[in-house]
mmCIF file with all atom_site columns, C-alpha atoms in Angstrom:
data_model
loop_
_atom_site.group_PDB
_atom_site.id
_atom_site.type_symbol
_atom_site.label_atom_id
_atom_site.label_alt_id
_atom_site.label_comp_id
_atom_site.label_asym_id
_atom_site.label_entity_id
_atom_site.label_seq_id
_atom_site.pdbx_PDB_ins_code
_atom_site.Cartn_x
_atom_site.Cartn_y
_atom_site.Cartn_z
_atom_site.occupancy
_atom_site.B_iso_or_equiv
_atom_site.pdbx_formal_charge
_atom_site.auth_seq_id
_atom_site.auth_comp_id
_atom_site.auth_asym_id
_atom_site.auth_atom_id
_atom_site.pdbx_PDB_model_num
ATOM 1   C CA . MET A 1 1   ? -209.043 176.557 -274.515 1.00 50.00 ? 1   MET A CA 1
ATOM 2   C CA . SER A 1 2   ? -210.867 174.159 -272.039 1.00 54.00 ? 2   SER A CA 1
ATOM 3   C CA . ARG A 1 3   ? -209.515 173.540 -268.393 1.00 51.00 ? 3   ARG A CA 1
ATOM 4   C CA . SER A 1 4   ? -208.382 170.027 -269.278 1.00 65.00 ? 4   SER A CA 1
ATOM 5   C CA . GLU A 1 5   ? -206.021 171.377 -272.053 1.00 66.00 ? 5   GLU A CA 1
ATOM 6   C CA . LEU A 1 6   ? -204.660 174.019 -269.535 1.00 66.00 ? 6   LEU A CA 1
ATOM 7   C CA . THR A 1 7   ? -203.746 171.456 -266.967 1.00 69.00 ? 7   THR A CA 1
ATOM 8   C CA . PHE A 1 8   ? -202.754 168.380 -269.298 1.00 67.00 ? 8   PHE A CA 1
ATOM 9   C CA . ASN A 1 9   ? -198.973 168.927 -268.737 1.00 70.00 ? 9   ASN A CA 1
ATOM 10  C CA . ILE A 1 10  ? -199.373 169.140 -264.939 1.00 72.00 ? 10  ILE A CA 1
ATOM 11  C CA . HIS A 1 11  ? -201.394 165.876 -264.592 1.00 71.00 ? 11  HIS A CA 1
ATOM 12  C CA . ASP A 1 12  ? -200.133 163.698 -267.624 1.00 75.00 ? 12  ASP A CA 1
ATOM 13  C CA . GLY A 1 13  ? -197.360 165.435 -269.028 1.00 77.00 ? 13  GLY A CA 1
ATOM 14  C CA . PRO A 1 14  ? -194.550 163.478 -267.187 1.00 80.00 ? 14  PRO A CA 1
ATOM 15  C CA . VAL A 1 15  ? -196.391 160.052 -268.039 1.00 82.00 ? 15  VAL A CA 1
ATOM 16  C CA . GLU A 1 16  ? -196.693 161.006 -271.608 1.00 82.00 ? 16  GLU A CA 1
ATOM 17  C CA . ALA A 1 17  ? -192.935 162.117 -271.743 1.00 83.00 ? 17  ALA A CA 1
ATOM 18  C CA . ILE A 1 18  ? -192.255 158.495 -270.174 1.00 83.00 ? 18  ILE A CA 1
ATOM 19  C CA . ILE A 1 19  ? -194.286 156.865 -272.596 1.00 84.00 ? 19  ILE A CA 1
ATOM 20  C CA . HIS A 1 20  ? -192.753 158.680 -275.624 1.00 81.00 ? 20  HIS A CA 1
ATOM 21  C CA . GLY A 1 21  ? -189.372 157.541 -274.464 1.00 80.00 ? 21  GLY A CA 1
ATOM 22  C CA . HIS A 1 22  ? -190.408 153.944 -273.840 1.00 77.00 ? 22  HIS A CA 1
ATOM 23  C CA . ARG A 1 23  ? -191.921 154.001 -277.452 1.00 81.00 ? 23  ARG A CA 1
ATOM 24  C CA . CYS A 1 24  ? -188.551 155.143 -278.935 1.00 78.00 ? 24  CYS A CA 1
ATOM 25  C CA . GLY A 1 25  ? -186.915 152.257 -277.304 1.00 77.00 ? 25  GLY A CA 1
ATOM 26  C CA . ILE A 1 26  ? -189.144 149.508 -278.660 1.00 81.00 ? 26  ILE A CA 1
ATOM 27  C CA . LEU A 1 27  ? -186.826 147.154 -281.077 1.00 81.00 ? 27  LEU A CA 1
ATOM 28  C CA . ARG A 1 28  ? -187.362 147.801 -284.882 1.00 85.00 ? 28  ARG A CA 1
ATOM 29  C CA . THR A 1 29  ? -187.743 145.110 -287.637 1.00 89.00 ? 29  THR A CA 1
ATOM 30  C CA . GLU A 1 30  ? -183.991 145.426 -288.477 1.00 88.00 ? 30  GLU A CA 1
ATOM 31  C CA . ASP A 1 31  ? -183.124 144.976 -284.514 1.00 85.00 ? 31  ASP A CA 1
ATOM 32  C CA . TYR A 1 32  ? -185.089 141.691 -284.784 1.00 85.00 ? 32  TYR A CA 1
ATOM 33  C CA . SER A 1 33  ? -183.794 140.580 -288.089 1.00 89.00 ? 33  SER A CA 1
ATOM 34  C CA . ASN A 1 34  ? -180.126 141.241 -286.619 1.00 87.00 ? 34  ASN A CA 1
ATOM 35  C CA . ILE A 1 35  ? -181.091 139.344 -283.322 1.00 85.00 ? 35  ILE A CA 1
ATOM 36  C CA . ALA A 1 36  ? -182.329 136.499 -285.382 1.00 88.00 ? 36  ALA A CA 1
ATOM 37  C CA . GLN A 1 37  ? -178.963 136.217 -287.069 1.00 90.00 ? 37  GLN A CA 1
ATOM 38  C CA . CYS A 1 38  ? -177.121 135.966 -284.009 1.00 87.00 ? 38  CYS A CA 1
ATOM 39  C CA . ASP A 1 39  ? -175.210 132.559 -283.304 1.00 89.00 ? 39  ASP A CA 1
ATOM 40  C CA . THR A 1 40  ? -174.815 132.860 -279.622 1.00 87.00 ? 40  THR A CA 1
ATOM 41  C CA . LEU A 1 41  ? -176.372 134.663 -276.735 1.00 86.00 ? 41  LEU A CA 1
ATOM 42  C CA . GLU A 1 42  ? -173.304 136.723 -276.479 1.00 85.00 ? 42  GLU A CA 1
ATOM 43  C CA . ASP A 1 43  ? -173.803 138.077 -279.976 1.00 86.00 ? 43  ASP A CA 1
ATOM 44  C CA . MET A 1 44  ? -177.334 139.083 -278.948 1.00 84.00 ? 44  MET A CA 1
ATOM 45  C CA . LYS A 1 45  ? -176.134 140.473 -275.813 1.00 83.00 ? 45  LYS A CA 1
ATOM 46  C CA . LEU A 1 46  ? -173.868 142.916 -277.923 1.00 83.00 ? 46  LEU A CA 1
ATOM 47  C CA . HIS A 1 47  ? -176.367 143.547 -280.461 1.00 83.00 ? 47  HIS A CA 1
ATOM 48  C CA . LEU A 1 48  ? -178.903 144.685 -277.671 1.00 82.00 ? 48  LEU A CA 1
ATOM 49  C CA . ALA A 1 49  ? -176.249 146.940 -276.106 1.00 81.00 ? 49  ALA A CA 1
ATOM 50  C CA . SER A 1 50  ? -176.607 149.134 -278.973 1.00 80.00 ? 50  SER A CA 1
ATOM 51  C CA . THR A 1 51  ? -180.158 149.623 -278.292 1.00 81.00 ? 51  THR A CA 1
ATOM 52  C CA . ASP A 1 52  ? -182.033 151.136 -275.444 1.00 77.00 ? 52  ASP A CA 1
ATOM 53  C CA . TYR A 1 53  ? -181.959 147.699 -273.691 1.00 77.00 ? 53  TYR A CA 1
ATOM 54  C CA . GLY A 1 54  ? -178.297 148.872 -273.412 1.00 74.00 ? 54  GLY A CA 1
ATOM 55  C CA . ASN A 1 55  ? -176.833 147.218 -270.282 1.00 78.00 ? 55  ASN A CA 1
ATOM 56  C CA . PHE A 1 56  ? -179.486 145.271 -268.740 1.00 78.00 ? 56  PHE A CA 1
ATOM 57  C CA . LEU A 1 57  ? -177.237 142.285 -269.216 1.00 80.00 ? 57  LEU A CA 1
ATOM 58  C CA . GLN A 1 58  ? -174.026 143.820 -268.626 1.00 79.00 ? 58  GLN A CA 1
ATOM 59  C CA . ASN A 1 59  ? -173.355 142.227 -265.240 1.00 79.00 ? 59  ASN A CA 1
ATOM 60  C CA . GLU A 1 60  ? -174.115 138.704 -266.564 1.00 78.00 ? 60  GLU A CA 1
ATOM 61  C CA . ALA A 1 61  ? -170.963 136.544 -266.718 1.00 79.00 ? 61  ALA A CA 1
ATOM 62  C CA . HIS A 1 62  ? -173.034 133.390 -268.051 1.00 84.00 ? 62  HIS A CA 1
ATOM 63  C CA . LEU A 1 63  ? -175.808 133.905 -270.188 1.00 84.00 ? 63  LEU A CA 1
ATOM 64  C CA . THR A 1 64  ? -178.608 131.564 -270.408 1.00 85.00 ? 64  THR A CA 1
ATOM 65  C CA . SER A 1 65  ? -182.203 131.853 -271.816 1.00 84.00 ? 65  SER A CA 1
ATOM 66  C CA . LYS A 1 66  ? -183.492 131.838 -268.264 1.00 87.00 ? 66  LYS A CA 1
ATOM 67  C CA . VAL A 1 67  ? -181.257 134.769 -267.181 1.00 84.00 ? 67  VAL A CA 1
ATOM 68  C CA . ILE A 1 68  ? -182.251 136.881 -270.132 1.00 84.00 ? 68  ILE A CA 1
ATOM 69  C CA . THR A 1 69  ? -185.840 136.234 -269.559 1.00 85.00 ? 69  THR A CA 1
ATOM 70  C CA . GLU A 1 70  ? -185.541 137.149 -265.715 1.00 87.00 ? 70  GLU A CA 1
ATOM 71  C CA . ARG A 1 71  ? -183.528 140.377 -266.475 1.00 86.00 ? 71  ARG A CA 1
ATOM 72  C CA . ALA A 1 72  ? -186.029 141.463 -269.265 1.00 84.00 ? 72  ALA A CA 1
ATOM 73  C CA . LEU A 1 73  ? -188.839 140.642 -267.042 1.00 90.00 ? 73  LEU A CA 1
ATOM 74  C CA . GLU A 1 74  ? -187.239 142.995 -264.021 1.00 89.00 ? 74  GLU A CA 1
ATOM 75  C CA . LYS A 1 75  ? -186.590 145.592 -266.520 1.00 86.00 ? 75  LYS A CA 1
ATOM 76  C CA . LEU A 1 76  ? -190.372 145.493 -267.527 1.00 88.00 ? 76  LEU A CA 1
ATOM 77  C CA . VAL A 1 77  ? -191.479 145.492 -263.967 1.00 92.00 ? 77  VAL A CA 1
ATOM 78  C CA . ALA A 1 78  ? -189.122 148.547 -262.966 1.00 90.00 ? 78  ALA A CA 1
ATOM 79  C CA . GLU A 1 79  ? -190.412 150.596 -266.147 1.00 88.00 ? 79  GLU A CA 1
ATOM 80  C CA . PHE A 1 80  ? -194.108 149.734 -265.131 1.00 92.00 ? 80  PHE A CA 1
ATOM 81  C CA . ASN A 1 81  ? -193.619 150.790 -261.475 1.00 92.00 ? 81  ASN A CA 1
ATOM 82  C CA . ASP A 1 82  ? -191.894 153.930 -262.601 1.00 89.00 ? 82  ASP A CA 1
ATOM 83  C CA . LEU A 1 83  ? -194.909 154.840 -264.832 1.00 89.00 ? 83  LEU A CA 1
ATOM 84  C CA . ARG A 1 84  ? -197.363 153.669 -262.105 1.00 90.00 ? 84  ARG A CA 1
ATOM 85  C CA . CYS A 1 85  ? -195.416 156.097 -259.403 1.00 87.00 ? 85  CYS A CA 1
ATOM 86  C CA . ASN A 1 86  ? -195.855 159.026 -262.067 1.00 86.00 ? 86  ASN A CA 1
ATOM 87  C CA . ALA A 1 87  ? -199.566 158.382 -262.957 1.00 86.00 ? 87  ALA A CA 1
ATOM 88  C CA . ASP A 1 88  ? -202.289 160.376 -261.849 1.00 84.00 ? 88  ASP A CA 1
ATOM 89  C CA . GLN A 1 89  ? -206.002 159.198 -261.539 1.00 85.00 ? 89  GLN A CA 1
ATOM 90  C CA . PRO A 1 90  ? -207.540 157.471 -263.466 1.00 86.00 ? 90  PRO A CA 1
ATOM 91  C CA . LEU A 1 91  ? -204.350 155.783 -265.057 1.00 86.00 ? 91  LEU A CA 1
ATOM 92  C CA . ALA A 1 92  ? -202.888 154.983 -261.576 1.00 88.00 ? 92  ALA A CA 1
ATOM 93  C CA . GLU A 1 93  ? -206.216 153.114 -260.774 1.00 89.00 ? 93  GLU A CA 1
ATOM 94  C CA . PHE A 1 94  ? -205.992 151.256 -264.018 1.00 90.00 ? 94  PHE A CA 1
ATOM 95  C CA . MET A 1 95  ? -202.462 150.434 -263.591 1.00 90.00 ? 95  MET A CA 1
ATOM 96  C CA . ASP A 1 96  ? -203.260 149.138 -259.967 1.00 90.00 ? 96  ASP A CA 1
ATOM 97  C CA . TYR A 1 97  ? -206.075 146.907 -261.631 1.00 87.00 ? 97  TYR A CA 1
ATOM 98  C CA . ILE A 1 98  ? -203.503 145.475 -263.956 1.00 91.00 ? 98  ILE A CA 1
ATOM 99  C CA . THR A 1 99  ? -201.373 144.419 -261.091 1.00 91.00 ? 99  THR A CA 1
ATOM 100 C CA . TYR A 1 100 ? -204.226 143.112 -259.094 1.00 88.00 ? 100 TYR A CA 1
ATOM 101 C CA . GLU A 1 101 ? -204.695 140.151 -261.626 1.00 87.00 ? 101 GLU A CA 1
ATOM 102 C CA . TYR A 1 102 ? -201.132 139.108 -260.972 1.00 91.00 ? 102 TYR A CA 1
ATOM 103 C CA . MET A 1 103 ? -201.538 139.518 -257.033 1.00 88.00 ? 103 MET A CA 1
ATOM 104 C CA . ILE A 1 104 ? -204.715 137.043 -257.228 1.00 85.00 ? 104 ILE A CA 1
ATOM 105 C CA . ALA A 1 105 ? -202.657 134.526 -259.195 1.00 86.00 ? 105 ALA A CA 1
ATOM 106 C CA . ASN A 1 106 ? -199.896 135.011 -256.754 1.00 86.00 ? 106 ASN A CA 1
ATOM 107 C CA . VAL A 1 107 ? -202.260 134.361 -253.831 1.00 83.00 ? 107 VAL A CA 1
ATOM 108 C CA . LEU A 1 108 ? -203.932 131.244 -255.558 1.00 82.00 ? 108 LEU A CA 1
ATOM 109 C CA . LYS A 1 109 ? -200.293 130.083 -256.061 1.00 84.00 ? 109 LYS A CA 1
ATOM 110 C CA . ILE A 1 110 ? -199.475 130.563 -252.174 1.00 80.00 ? 110 ILE A CA 1
ATOM 111 C CA . ILE A 1 111 ? -202.798 128.896 -251.542 1.00 77.00 ? 111 ILE A CA 1
ATOM 112 C CA . SER A 1 112 ? -202.207 125.874 -253.637 1.00 77.00 ? 112 SER A CA 1
ATOM 113 C CA . GLY A 1 113 ? -198.687 125.543 -252.630 1.00 77.00 ? 113 GLY A CA 1
ATOM 114 C CA . ALA A 1 114 ? -199.560 125.649 -248.700 1.00 70.00 ? 114 ALA A CA 1
ATOM 115 C CA . ARG A 1 115 ? -202.270 123.205 -249.204 1.00 72.00 ? 115 ARG A CA 1
ATOM 116 C CA . SER A 1 116 ? -199.908 120.607 -251.021 1.00 73.00 ? 116 SER A CA 1
ATOM 117 C CA . GLY A 1 117 ? -197.063 121.482 -248.439 1.00 72.00 ? 117 GLY A CA 1
ATOM 118 C CA . ARG A 1 118 ? -194.474 123.036 -250.696 1.00 74.00 ? 118 ARG A CA 1
ATOM 119 C CA . GLU A 1 119 ? -191.643 125.438 -249.370 1.00 76.00 ? 119 GLU A CA 1
ATOM 120 C CA . THR A 1 120 ? -192.650 129.114 -248.718 1.00 74.00 ? 120 THR A CA 1
ATOM 121 C CA . LEU A 1 121 ? -189.361 130.376 -250.156 1.00 77.00 ? 121 LEU A CA 1
ATOM 122 C CA . GLU A 1 122 ? -190.013 128.409 -253.366 1.00 80.00 ? 122 GLU A CA 1
ATOM 123 C CA . LEU A 1 123 ? -193.585 129.686 -253.659 1.00 79.00 ? 123 LEU A CA 1
ATOM 124 C CA . LEU A 1 124 ? -192.572 133.187 -253.191 1.00 82.00 ? 124 LEU A CA 1
ATOM 125 C CA . TYR A 1 125 ? -189.803 132.816 -255.794 1.00 84.00 ? 125 TYR A CA 1
ATOM 126 C CA . LYS A 1 126 ? -192.308 131.689 -258.294 1.00 85.00 ? 126 LYS A CA 1
ATOM 127 C CA . CYS A 1 127 ? -194.617 134.471 -257.922 1.00 87.00 ? 127 CYS A CA 1
ATOM 128 C CA . HIS A 1 128 ? -194.877 137.137 -260.804 1.00 90.00 ? 128 HIS A CA 1
ATOM 129 C CA . PRO A 1 129 ? -193.001 140.370 -259.581 1.00 91.00 ? 129 PRO A CA 1
ATOM 130 C CA . LEU A 1 130 ? -195.981 142.631 -260.708 1.00 90.00 ? 130 LEU A CA 1
ATOM 131 C CA . GLY A 1 131 ? -198.275 140.619 -257.966 1.00 88.00 ? 131 GLY A CA 1
ATOM 132 C CA . ILE A 1 132 ? -195.949 140.988 -255.157 1.00 86.00 ? 132 ILE A CA 1
ATOM 133 C CA . PHE A 1 133 ? -197.559 143.238 -252.404 1.00 84.00 ? 133 PHE A CA 1
ATOM 134 C CA . GLU A 1 134 ? -196.732 144.222 -248.898 1.00 82.00 ? 134 GLU A CA 1
ATOM 135 C CA . GLY A 1 135 ? -197.879 141.421 -246.472 1.00 76.00 ? 135 GLY A CA 1
ATOM 136 C CA . MET A 1 136 ? -197.403 138.917 -248.928 1.00 77.00 ? 136 MET A CA 1
ATOM 137 C CA . GLY A 1 137 ? -194.754 136.913 -246.998 1.00 75.00 ? 137 GLY A CA 1
ATOM 138 C CA . ALA A 1 138 ? -197.394 136.866 -244.005 1.00 73.00 ? 138 ALA A CA 1
ATOM 139 C CA . LEU A 1 139 ? -199.592 134.660 -246.114 1.00 75.00 ? 139 LEU A CA 1
ATOM 140 C CA . THR A 1 140 ? -197.058 132.196 -246.280 1.00 73.00 ? 140 THR A CA 1
ATOM 141 C CA . SER A 1 141 ? -196.558 131.808 -242.718 1.00 72.00 ? 141 SER A CA 1
ATOM 142 C CA . ALA A 1 142 ? -200.247 131.533 -241.952 1.00 68.00 ? 142 ALA A CA 1
ATOM 143 C CA . THR A 1 143 ? -201.053 128.107 -240.216 1.00 65.00 ? 143 THR A CA 1
ATOM 144 C CA . SER A 1 144 ? -204.793 127.923 -241.476 1.00 65.00 ? 144 SER A CA 1
ATOM 145 C CA . PHE A 1 145 ? -206.919 129.582 -244.282 1.00 67.00 ? 145 PHE A CA 1
ATOM 146 C CA . GLU A 1 146 ? -208.757 131.667 -241.703 1.00 68.00 ? 146 GLU A CA 1
ATOM 147 C CA . ASP A 1 147 ? -205.327 133.054 -240.581 1.00 68.00 ? 147 ASP A CA 1
ATOM 148 C CA . MET A 1 148 ? -204.552 133.744 -244.378 1.00 71.00 ? 148 MET A CA 1
ATOM 149 C CA . TYR A 1 149 ? -207.724 135.672 -244.761 1.00 68.00 ? 149 TYR A CA 1
ATOM 150 C CA . GLU A 1 150 ? -208.254 137.457 -241.623 1.00 67.00 ? 150 GLU A CA 1
ATOM 151 C CA . GLY A 1 151 ? -204.970 137.115 -239.592 1.00 62.00 ? 151 GLY A CA 1
ATOM 152 C CA . GLN A 1 152 ? -202.484 139.933 -238.969 1.00 55.00 ? 152 GLN A CA 1
ATOM 153 C CA . GLY A 1 153 ? -201.189 141.185 -242.521 1.00 55.00 ? 153 GLY A CA 1
ATOM 154 C CA . GLY A 1 154 ? -203.932 138.674 -244.146 1.00 67.00 ? 154 GLY A CA 1
ATOM 155 C CA . LEU A 1 155 ? -205.834 139.178 -247.402 1.00 74.00 ? 155 LEU A CA 1
ATOM 156 C CA . ILE A 1 156 ? -208.326 141.238 -245.949 1.00 72.00 ? 156 ILE A CA 1
ATOM 157 C CA . ASP A 1 157 ? -205.573 143.821 -245.006 1.00 72.00 ? 157 ASP A CA 1
ATOM 158 C CA . SER A 1 158 ? -203.907 143.623 -248.457 1.00 75.00 ? 158 SER A CA 1
ATOM 159 C CA . PRO A 1 159 ? -204.915 145.492 -251.806 1.00 78.00 ? 159 PRO A CA 1
ATOM 160 C CA . LEU A 1 160 ? -206.885 142.453 -252.815 1.00 76.00 ? 160 LEU A CA 1
ATOM 161 C CA . GLY A 1 161 ? -209.176 142.569 -249.601 1.00 75.00 ? 161 GLY A CA 1
ATOM 162 C CA . LYS A 1 162 ? -212.103 143.867 -251.591 1.00 75.00 ? 162 LYS A CA 1
ATOM 163 C CA . PHE A 1 163 ? -212.051 140.699 -253.879 1.00 72.00 ? 163 PHE A CA 1
ATOM 164 C CA . PHE A 1 164 ? -211.868 138.351 -251.080 1.00 67.00 ? 164 PHE A CA 1
ATOM 165 C CA . GLN A 1 165 ? -213.889 140.013 -248.490 1.00 54.00 ? 165 GLN A CA 1
ATOM 166 C CA . ARG A 1 166 ? -217.299 138.564 -249.761 1.00 43.00 ? 166 ARG A CA 1
ATOM 167 C CA . THR A 1 167 ? -215.744 135.147 -250.251 1.00 45.00 ? 167 THR A CA 1
ATOM 168 C CA . GLY A 1 168 ? -213.988 134.756 -246.732 1.00 45.00 ? 168 GLY A CA 1
ATOM 169 C CA . ALA A 1 169 ? -216.030 131.485 -246.795 1.00 41.00 ? 169 ALA A CA 1
ATOM 170 C CA . PHE A 1 170 ? -213.275 130.040 -249.338 1.00 45.00 ? 170 PHE A CA 1
ATOM 171 C CA . ALA A 1 171 ? -211.092 129.720 -246.416 1.00 44.00 ? 171 ALA A CA 1
ATOM 172 C CA . LYS A 1 172 ? -213.400 127.554 -244.313 1.00 47.00 ? 172 LYS A CA 1
ATOM 173 C CA . ARG A 1 173 ? -214.099 125.048 -247.313 1.00 46.00 ? 173 ARG A CA 1
ATOM 174 C CA . THR A 1 174 ? -213.084 121.662 -247.225 1.00 47.00 ? 174 THR A CA 1
ATOM 175 C CA . GLY A 1 175 ? -211.933 119.366 -249.947 1.00 48.00 ? 175 GLY A CA 1
ATOM 176 C CA . SER A 1 176 ? -208.853 118.930 -251.997 1.00 48.00 ? 176 SER A CA 1
ATOM 177 C CA . ALA A 1 177 ? -206.412 121.577 -252.636 1.00 45.00 ? 177 ALA A CA 1
ATOM 178 C CA . GLN A 1 178 ? -207.501 121.838 -256.127 1.00 50.00 ? 178 GLN A CA 1
ATOM 179 C CA . GLN A 1 179 ? -211.223 122.409 -255.157 1.00 50.00 ? 179 GLN A CA 1
ATOM 180 C CA . CYS A 1 180 ? -210.300 125.152 -252.693 1.00 49.00 ? 180 CYS A CA 1
ATOM 181 C CA . THR A 1 181 ? -208.237 126.749 -254.920 1.00 50.00 ? 181 THR A CA 1
ATOM 182 C CA . SER A 1 182 ? -210.794 126.728 -257.886 1.00 54.00 ? 182 SER A CA 1
ATOM 183 C CA . HIS A 1 183 ? -213.428 128.133 -255.804 1.00 49.00 ? 183 HIS A CA 1
ATOM 184 C CA . ALA A 1 184 ? -211.043 130.691 -254.613 1.00 55.00 ? 184 ALA A CA 1
ATOM 185 C CA . SER A 1 185 ? -210.091 131.563 -258.104 1.00 54.00 ? 185 SER A CA 1
ATOM 186 C CA . ALA A 1 186 ? -213.761 131.820 -259.350 1.00 53.00 ? 186 ALA A CA 1
ATOM 187 C CA . SER A 1 187 ? -214.613 133.932 -256.731 1.00 56.00 ? 187 SER A CA 1
ATOM 188 C CA . ALA A 1 188 ? -211.815 136.089 -256.620 1.00 57.00 ? 188 ALA A CA 1
ATOM 189 C CA . SER A 1 189 ? -211.602 136.541 -260.176 1.00 55.00 ? 189 SER A CA 1
ATOM 190 C CA . SER A 1 190 ? -215.521 137.361 -260.844 1.00 54.00 ? 190 SER A CA 1
ATOM 191 C CA . HIS A 1 191 ? -215.169 140.067 -258.085 1.00 54.00 ? 191 HIS A CA 1
ATOM 192 C CA . TYR A 1 192 ? -211.891 141.569 -259.785 1.00 56.00 ? 192 TYR A CA 1
ATOM 193 C CA . ILE A 1 193 ? -213.980 141.871 -263.247 1.00 57.00 ? 193 ILE A CA 1
ATOM 194 C CA . VAL A 1 194 ? -217.084 143.358 -261.348 1.00 56.00 ? 194 VAL A CA 1
ATOM 195 C CA . TYR A 1 195 ? -214.920 146.055 -259.514 1.00 57.00 ? 195 TYR A CA 1
ATOM 196 C CA . PHE A 1 196 ? -212.803 146.485 -262.955 1.00 54.00 ? 196 PHE A CA 1
#
C-alpha cells in the first residue's frame, strides 16, 4: 500500500465527501421536466423545495427571475467557498486560480467604471461574487491609477499582485478608458495564463 493511499482520507477525504454530497444534489432529468411544466415561479419554488435546493428561496416573498438567479449564485458561491476552505494543496491552489479570473474581471470592471465616472457602489454591486477580495473597496476609492496599483490596499497587495506587477505601466498609460482597460486586460490575462 503506497503512502498516498494511507493518507488519502486525511488530506482529500473531507473534500471527496463534500463533492459526493453535491453530486447527489444535482437535479435529475425528471426534475427538469417537472420544472419545465411549472406555470408560475411559485410552482417552481415548490418543486425545488423537494430537492437539495430545498429552502434557498424560502425567505423570498416576491419571486422574479432576477431573485432566483441571485439566490442560486449565492448558493453556488457559498458551496464553492466551503469546498475551497476544506481543500488541501494542489486543489486549493487550483480553486484559487478559478477565482483569480473573476477577480481580474472585477478589477477591469472597476477600472473601466472609474474612468467613465460611474458610482463606486454600483460598480461593487455588479462585481461577480467569486471575484471579490479583501481590499477591493480600496480600489474604488483610489484617485488615480497609480494609487490603484501601488496605494495602500492596492492591486500590488491583492491576490492579483503577481498578475499586475509586471504591468504596472498600465496605470500610467494615457488614452481612452477602453484603450487603458484593453491594455490592462490583455496584460493581466496573459500573466494569469502563464502562472496557471
